[in-house]
Amino acid sequence: MGRKLENALGILNGTIGDYLARTGNGLATPMTFVHDGAPMAVRRDVLARAYPDATSRVVVLLHGIMCTETVWTLPEGGDYGAFLARDFGLTPLYIRYNSGLAIADNGVAFADLLESLINEWPVPVEEILLLGFSMGGLVARSACHVASGERYHWLPRVRRAIYVGTPHLGAPLERAGRTLTKVLRAVGDPYARLVAEIGDLRSLGMKDLGDANLRHEDRAPGRAALALRDARHPVPLLPSIQHYLVAGSLAVHPQLAALFGDALVPLASGTNGLRASSGTLALPPGHVKVLADMGHMTLAHHPHVYAQIREWCEASR
Amino acid sequence: MSTVNKRWRGVAKLVTDAVEHGSRAVERIQKETAQRPFGILEMIPGVAVPARVVHVLHDVTVSGVHGAIRLVTRVVDGGVGVAFDLAESESHEDGSDPRRGEPTQSSS
């Protein structure tokens, strides 16, 4: 019941979480670390009790939109965090957050949370590995962007970031939805306008996915209002971090695979443009992996994805 | 305030908000839809004046019905809030754990 309730709240937060937060509704999920399914305060005594074997290297896992940390759980048990603990001695820390908030707001909250973590963690933190699924990867990028411009002490401790099914160049489904609501509004019929208004109730977080807006200023009015193409992202991946990307592909035919990707994120977006333009490679090809026959949600809990994560972690030890 | 209480209050507030916004949207649509035939009738000499009267009556009735729906919803929401406050203060007086009934959460 508890897990189902939290999952239902995750969906609700992803859909209208910004409204819930704005109106002070108790259903809004604050960003917290979660241990054994319960929110955990970032206090040294609490952390020491929850993690008696805390290590100096941690992996922080961020779920995607409309999810909770349970999205990481493999059908046969375990998750990427637990496997990284087993194989590399990293202490896994799971984040739960309101995925309906603007990505920029969650980025700031995440940056603050990590700052508290390194101050309160029972042992000195030497390394933070960021692991984000879908929107979680964008929240991690947004937090890194915030931390690079201000005095945050955790950023130098991030050597590696792994993005799983993250729409680095945005999600065309959201852009299509945005176009549809614009068209419905333009029709002038009151019923069509009502449908458009209902469509526009979707959260800021969801809208941010359209163009992968990491900052509030990226959401400039009129920008790409009716565009279905990827926006070129104005916030680059930080060069001080080694970035690794996993993208999924459902189709076998290369062109279909590139177009539809994992059904929600096209390959060009999931690979940060690697597949779109080989002349502007942002990352070494070895840092990008496309896994065939893999739907979007499956990417968060699949042994093949972990095998790739493990390979990268071994190579960059 | 316990998480359970906060969430129940959240559910009540969300239902209130949904009825409030939904009622306003439906009211607007009903008026806009009626505007079309009334607009045509109001251009026909001889029918224009009674059509105008009926149009105004229609709009007033629609506003009244939706206003009543919103009013009742707000009253019920207020009552639910008071009930939550009473239940919470009673549980504090009893010395019972305000977090009782917290949803059981499983491990990730």
XYZ file of C-alpha atoms in Angstrom:
425
model
C 0.000 0.000 0.000
C 2.757 2.447 1.015
C 4.792 1.840 -2.073
C 1.723 2.085 -4.310
C 0.707 5.311 -2.593
C 4.166 6.808 -3.072
C 4.142 5.756 -6.728
C 0.702 7.335 -7.195
C 1.977 10.539 -5.582
C 4.999 10.389 -7.873
C 2.664 10.348 -10.879
C 0.534 13.150 -9.431
C 3.601 15.263 -8.684
C 4.964 14.732 -12.177
C 1.648 15.799 -13.678
C 0.740 18.858 -11.576
C 3.505 19.026 -8.974
C 4.305 22.668 -9.646
C 0.669 23.577 -8.916
C 0.717 21.486 -5.727
C 3.871 23.223 -4.539
C 2.599 26.677 -5.516
C -0.660 26.204 -3.605
C 1.041 24.688 -0.558
C -0.736 21.377 -1.047
C 0.387 18.596 1.309
C 0.559 16.171 -1.608
C 3.616 17.969 -3.019
C 6.753 15.894 -2.521
C 9.747 17.807 -1.141
C 13.184 16.797 -2.384
C 14.717 14.396 0.111
C 17.069 11.486 0.421
C 15.104 8.286 0.909
C 16.260 5.320 2.948
C 14.246 2.100 3.148
C 11.355 3.887 1.472
C 11.138 6.715 4.017
C 12.397 10.305 3.732
C 15.611 10.888 5.635
C 16.869 14.126 7.168
C 20.383 15.207 6.176
C 21.831 15.166 9.691
C 25.001 13.446 10.732
C 23.339 11.317 13.449
C 20.497 10.242 11.135
C 22.895 9.428 8.294
C 25.261 7.552 10.609
C 22.383 5.446 11.908
C 21.026 4.741 8.418
C 24.465 4.008 6.933
C 26.643 2.415 9.613
C 29.068 1.317 6.866
C 29.106 4.654 5.037
C 31.979 4.926 2.575
C 33.759 8.011 1.279
C 32.467 7.377 -2.228
C 28.753 7.695 -2.843
C 26.435 7.268 -5.797
C 23.368 9.500 -5.869
C 20.443 8.182 -7.913
C 17.818 10.546 -9.332
C 14.614 9.090 -10.731
C 12.696 10.451 -13.717
C 9.423 12.280 -14.135
C 6.336 10.709 -12.516
C 8.519 8.157 -10.725
C 9.918 7.541 -7.300
C 13.114 5.766 -6.306
C 11.290 2.451 -6.796
C 11.792 2.835 -10.547
C 15.360 1.581 -10.059
C 14.273 -1.811 -8.702
C 14.951 -4.694 -11.077
C 12.189 -7.308 -11.433
C 14.517 -9.907 -9.934
C 15.498 -7.590 -7.084
C 18.328 -5.155 -6.474
C 19.032 -1.919 -8.262
C 21.963 -0.094 -9.839
C 22.812 1.572 -6.538
C 22.955 -1.714 -4.639
C 25.027 -3.276 -7.430
C 27.486 -0.380 -7.403
C 27.791 -0.828 -3.642
C 28.522 -4.531 -4.107
C 30.963 -4.127 -7.000
C 32.720 -0.831 -6.222
C 32.034 -0.045 -2.576
C 29.972 3.055 -3.373
C 27.271 3.941 -0.857
C 23.982 4.351 -2.728
C 21.808 7.361 -1.901
C 18.366 7.652 -3.430
C 16.635 10.956 -4.104
C 12.885 11.491 -4.174
C 11.619 14.768 -5.555
C 8.672 16.616 -7.040
C 9.257 15.996 -10.732
C 6.555 18.493 -11.656
C 8.664 21.439 -10.536
C 10.778 23.266 -13.083
C 14.017 21.405 -13.730
C 15.894 24.568 -12.738
C 14.161 24.602 -9.333
C 14.929 20.947 -8.743
C 18.511 21.623 -9.861
C 18.932 24.285 -7.179
C 17.300 22.057 -4.541
C 19.556 19.159 -5.529
C 22.664 21.338 -5.419
C 21.714 22.484 -1.899
C 20.962 18.934 -0.804
C 24.363 17.685 -1.985
C 26.057 20.572 -0.167
C 24.287 19.530 3.041
C 25.262 15.934 2.366
C 28.997 16.549 2.160
C 28.789 18.565 5.376
C 26.829 15.931 7.283
C 28.037 12.630 5.782
C 29.600 10.501 8.542
C 32.938 10.240 6.712
C 34.634 12.780 4.421
C 33.182 12.511 0.918
C 35.865 11.870 -1.687
C 33.693 11.121 -4.685
C 30.100 11.623 -5.762
C 28.886 9.625 -8.742
C 25.689 11.042 -10.209
C 23.274 8.593 -11.796
C 20.163 10.098 -13.358
C 17.324 8.427 -15.162
C 15.381 10.449 -17.729
C 14.528 13.821 -16.145
C 16.837 12.928 -13.244
C 19.807 13.339 -15.589
C 18.654 16.843 -16.488
C 18.192 17.720 -12.817
C 21.768 16.535 -12.190
C 23.012 18.666 -15.100
C 21.060 21.664 -13.834
C 22.537 21.223 -10.340
C 26.050 21.017 -11.796
C 25.385 24.176 -13.781
C 24.197 25.950 -10.607
C 27.180 24.660 -8.629
C 29.657 25.734 -11.320
C 28.540 29.330 -10.971
C 28.436 29.502 -7.194
C 30.421 28.316 -4.204
C 29.376 24.718 -3.819
C 31.957 22.357 -2.412
C 30.464 19.152 -3.749
C 31.053 19.831 -7.445
C 34.826 19.095 -7.441
C 33.971 15.728 -5.912
C 31.892 14.740 -8.948
C 34.197 12.981 -11.362
C 31.617 10.946 -13.243
C 27.977 11.347 -14.194
C 25.902 8.649 -15.835
C 22.717 9.546 -17.680
C 20.210 6.810 -18.457
C 17.514 7.613 -21.016
C 18.004 11.330 -20.450
C 16.545 13.632 -23.129
C 19.559 15.947 -23.403
C 18.073 17.687 -26.420
C 14.482 17.474 -25.272
C 11.520 15.206 -25.874
C 9.548 15.568 -29.126
C 6.376 14.147 -27.554
C 6.231 17.105 -25.195
C 6.936 19.502 -28.060
C 4.119 17.845 -30.036
C 1.803 18.298 -27.052
C 2.805 21.933 -26.828
C 2.076 22.413 -30.531
C -1.279 20.659 -30.210
C -2.421 22.906 -27.371
C -1.355 25.988 -29.363
C -3.375 24.781 -32.358
C -6.408 23.993 -30.197
C -6.249 27.467 -28.676
C -6.073 29.000 -32.137
C -9.210 27.141 -33.288
C -11.392 29.510 -31.297
C -13.982 26.899 -30.363
C -14.740 26.958 -26.618
C -14.561 23.159 -26.327
C -11.233 23.023 -28.179
C -9.953 25.760 -25.904
C -11.061 23.778 -22.853
C -9.085 20.764 -24.082
C -6.082 23.062 -24.623
C -6.445 24.458 -21.107
C -6.558 20.966 -19.640
C -3.452 20.111 -21.661
C -1.695 23.215 -20.388
C -2.293 22.127 -16.803
C 0.645 19.744 -17.209
C 3.520 20.599 -14.937
C 6.433 22.931 -15.577
C 8.737 19.959 -15.192
C 6.974 18.173 -18.014
C 7.045 21.287 -20.182
C 10.765 21.701 -19.471
C 11.379 18.257 -20.923
C 10.314 19.536 -24.349
C 13.545 21.447 -24.882
C 15.482 20.102 -21.894
C 15.410 23.493 -20.186
C 17.973 23.455 -17.394
C 17.574 27.136 -16.492
C 14.545 29.378 -16.146
C 15.908 31.704 -18.824
C 15.908 28.809 -21.311
C 12.121 28.925 -21.171
C 11.918 32.275 -22.944
C 8.440 33.081 -24.237
C 7.917 32.304 -27.876
C 11.025 30.208 -28.122
C 10.330 27.239 -30.355
C 6.633 27.806 -29.820
C 5.586 25.576 -32.691
C 8.884 23.834 -33.320
C 9.007 20.070 -33.407
C 12.769 19.929 -33.956
C 15.337 19.646 -31.219
C 16.494 22.882 -29.724
C 20.270 23.147 -29.520
C 21.039 23.108 -25.867
C 22.554 26.295 -24.464
C 24.026 24.685 -21.323
C 26.984 22.455 -22.194
C 28.033 19.363 -20.253
C 30.670 20.396 -17.723
C 34.152 19.511 -19.014
C 35.414 18.754 -15.496
C 33.171 15.676 -15.327
C 33.329 12.459 -17.301
C 29.874 11.989 -18.757
C 28.428 8.627 -19.767
C 25.173 8.231 -21.647
C 22.909 5.220 -22.086
C 20.105 5.474 -24.625
C 17.526 2.883 -25.569
C 16.149 1.904 -28.923
C 13.002 -0.090 -29.596
C 13.133 -0.286 -33.391
C 15.564 -2.433 -35.354
C 15.650 -0.302 -38.509
C 18.344 2.384 -38.011
C 16.190 5.295 -39.206
C 13.201 4.236 -37.114
C 15.497 3.682 -34.157
C 16.954 7.181 -34.548
C 13.494 8.729 -34.849
C 11.684 6.943 -32.050
C 14.555 5.896 -29.794
C 13.202 4.318 -26.623
C 9.650 5.518 -27.524
C 9.945 8.700 -25.456
C 13.493 9.884 -26.092
C 14.925 9.826 -29.648
C 18.493 8.631 -30.046
C 19.776 12.099 -30.950
C 18.436 13.425 -27.666
C 19.418 10.434 -25.540
C 22.968 10.606 -26.897
C 23.217 14.405 -26.663
C 23.465 14.795 -30.411
C 26.065 12.118 -30.971
C 23.809 10.363 -33.457
C 22.617 13.566 -35.067
C 25.930 15.014 -36.074
C 29.181 13.094 -35.947
C 31.046 16.339 -36.666
C 30.141 17.873 -33.338
C 30.865 15.076 -30.923
C 30.498 16.363 -27.413
C 31.711 13.111 -25.869
C 34.086 10.299 -26.792
C 32.089 7.581 -28.604
C 33.026 5.135 -25.857
C 31.059 7.195 -23.377
C 27.802 6.664 -25.237
C 25.966 3.374 -25.453
C 22.789 2.641 -27.367
C 21.038 -0.492 -26.165
C 18.742 -2.201 -28.630
C 15.289 -3.503 -27.796
C 15.027 -1.300 -24.733
C 12.018 0.868 -23.903
C 12.322 4.060 -21.887
C 11.164 2.804 -18.496
C 13.073 -0.472 -18.868
C 16.331 1.494 -18.975
C 15.969 2.288 -15.268
C 16.090 -1.353 -14.207
C 17.742 -3.684 -16.680
C 20.773 -5.936 -16.199
C 22.230 -4.905 -19.580
C 22.172 -1.258 -18.550
C 23.947 -2.094 -15.313
C 26.499 -4.186 -17.227
C 27.344 -1.061 -19.219
C 27.479 1.116 -16.088
C 29.774 -1.419 -14.486
C 32.037 -1.491 -17.539
C 32.391 2.293 -17.446
C 33.020 2.320 -13.714
C 35.717 -0.324 -14.055
C 37.366 1.569 -16.895
C 37.380 4.862 -15.013
C 38.259 3.553 -11.574
C 1.138 17.950 11.421
C 1.607 14.307 10.495
C 2.314 13.329 6.913
C -0.963 11.427 6.733
C -2.995 14.432 7.865
C -1.082 16.723 5.532
C -1.829 14.414 2.639
C -5.514 14.041 3.471
C -5.785 17.816 3.656
C -3.976 17.923 0.319
C -6.524 15.561 -1.230
C -9.412 17.705 0.073
C -7.744 20.877 -1.235
C -7.087 19.279 -4.603
C -10.728 18.202 -4.944
C -11.847 21.719 -3.990
C -9.467 23.269 -6.519
C -10.624 20.847 -9.225
C -14.298 21.675 -8.624
C -13.531 25.408 -8.473
C -11.504 25.526 -11.697
C -13.679 22.943 -13.462
C -16.846 24.835 -12.606
C -15.389 28.123 -13.868
C -14.311 26.493 -17.136
C -17.709 24.835 -17.699
C -19.519 28.065 -16.849
C -17.457 29.945 -19.402
C -18.094 27.302 -22.070
C -21.835 27.241 -21.415
C -22.005 31.007 -21.802
C -19.820 31.055 -24.911
C -21.813 28.249 -26.524
C -25.115 29.996 -25.804
C -23.690 33.243 -27.164
C -23.784 31.886 -30.749
C -27.543 31.213 -31.148
C -28.450 34.161 -28.921
C -26.169 36.389 -30.983
C -28.022 35.421 -34.159
C -31.464 35.854 -32.569
C -30.454 39.231 -31.178
C -29.764 40.454 -34.730
C -33.311 39.620 -35.947
C -35.725 42.548 -35.633
C -38.773 41.687 -33.528
C -37.049 38.775 -31.770
C -34.006 40.728 -30.629
C -35.479 42.211 -27.457
C -37.005 38.998 -25.975
C -33.890 37.088 -27.076
C -31.746 39.585 -25.217
C -33.874 39.125 -22.075
C -33.680 35.336 -22.285
C -29.923 35.559 -22.935
C -29.380 37.608 -19.780
C -31.607 35.249 -17.762
C -29.674 32.277 -19.136
C -26.309 33.756 -18.196
C -27.502 34.747 -14.721
C -28.883 31.245 -14.125
C -25.657 29.598 -15.300
C -23.579 31.892 -13.072
C -25.917 31.221 -10.143
C -25.752 27.437 -10.493
C -21.970 27.375 -10.806
C -21.567 29.923 -8.044
C -23.665 27.690 -5.783
C -21.540 24.671 -6.682
C -18.377 26.573 -5.777
C -19.865 27.946 -2.589
C -20.967 24.518 -1.360
C -17.551 23.102 -2.227
C -15.797 25.831 -0.238
C -18.123 25.294 2.742
C -17.488 21.545 2.660
C -13.740 22.168 2.312
C -13.855 24.473 5.336
C -15.780 21.839 7.303
C -13.289 19.158 6.368
C -10.457 21.454 7.497
C -12.125 21.991 10.867
C -12.685 18.236 11.218
C -8.984 17.626 10.533
C -7.990 20.255 13.098
C -10.277 18.680 15.730
C -9.073 15.173 14.992
C -5.465 16.301 15.228
C -5.920 18.240 18.469
C -7.744 15.258 19.988
C -4.975 12.913 19.028
C -2.463 15.292 20.690
C -4.596 15.478 23.860
C -4.837 11.694 23.962
C -1.075 11.593 23.776
C -1.354 9.275 20.841
C 1.264 9.295 18.129
C 0.225 11.824 15.504
C 2.130 9.781 12.949
C -0.092 6.779 13.619
C -1.492 5.456 10.390
C 1.531 6.662 8.442
C 1.604 4.745 5.185
C 3.959 1.807 5.394
C 6.748 2.426 2.961
C 8.738 -0.322 1.437
C 12.375 -0.338 0.599
C 13.539 0.857 -2.754
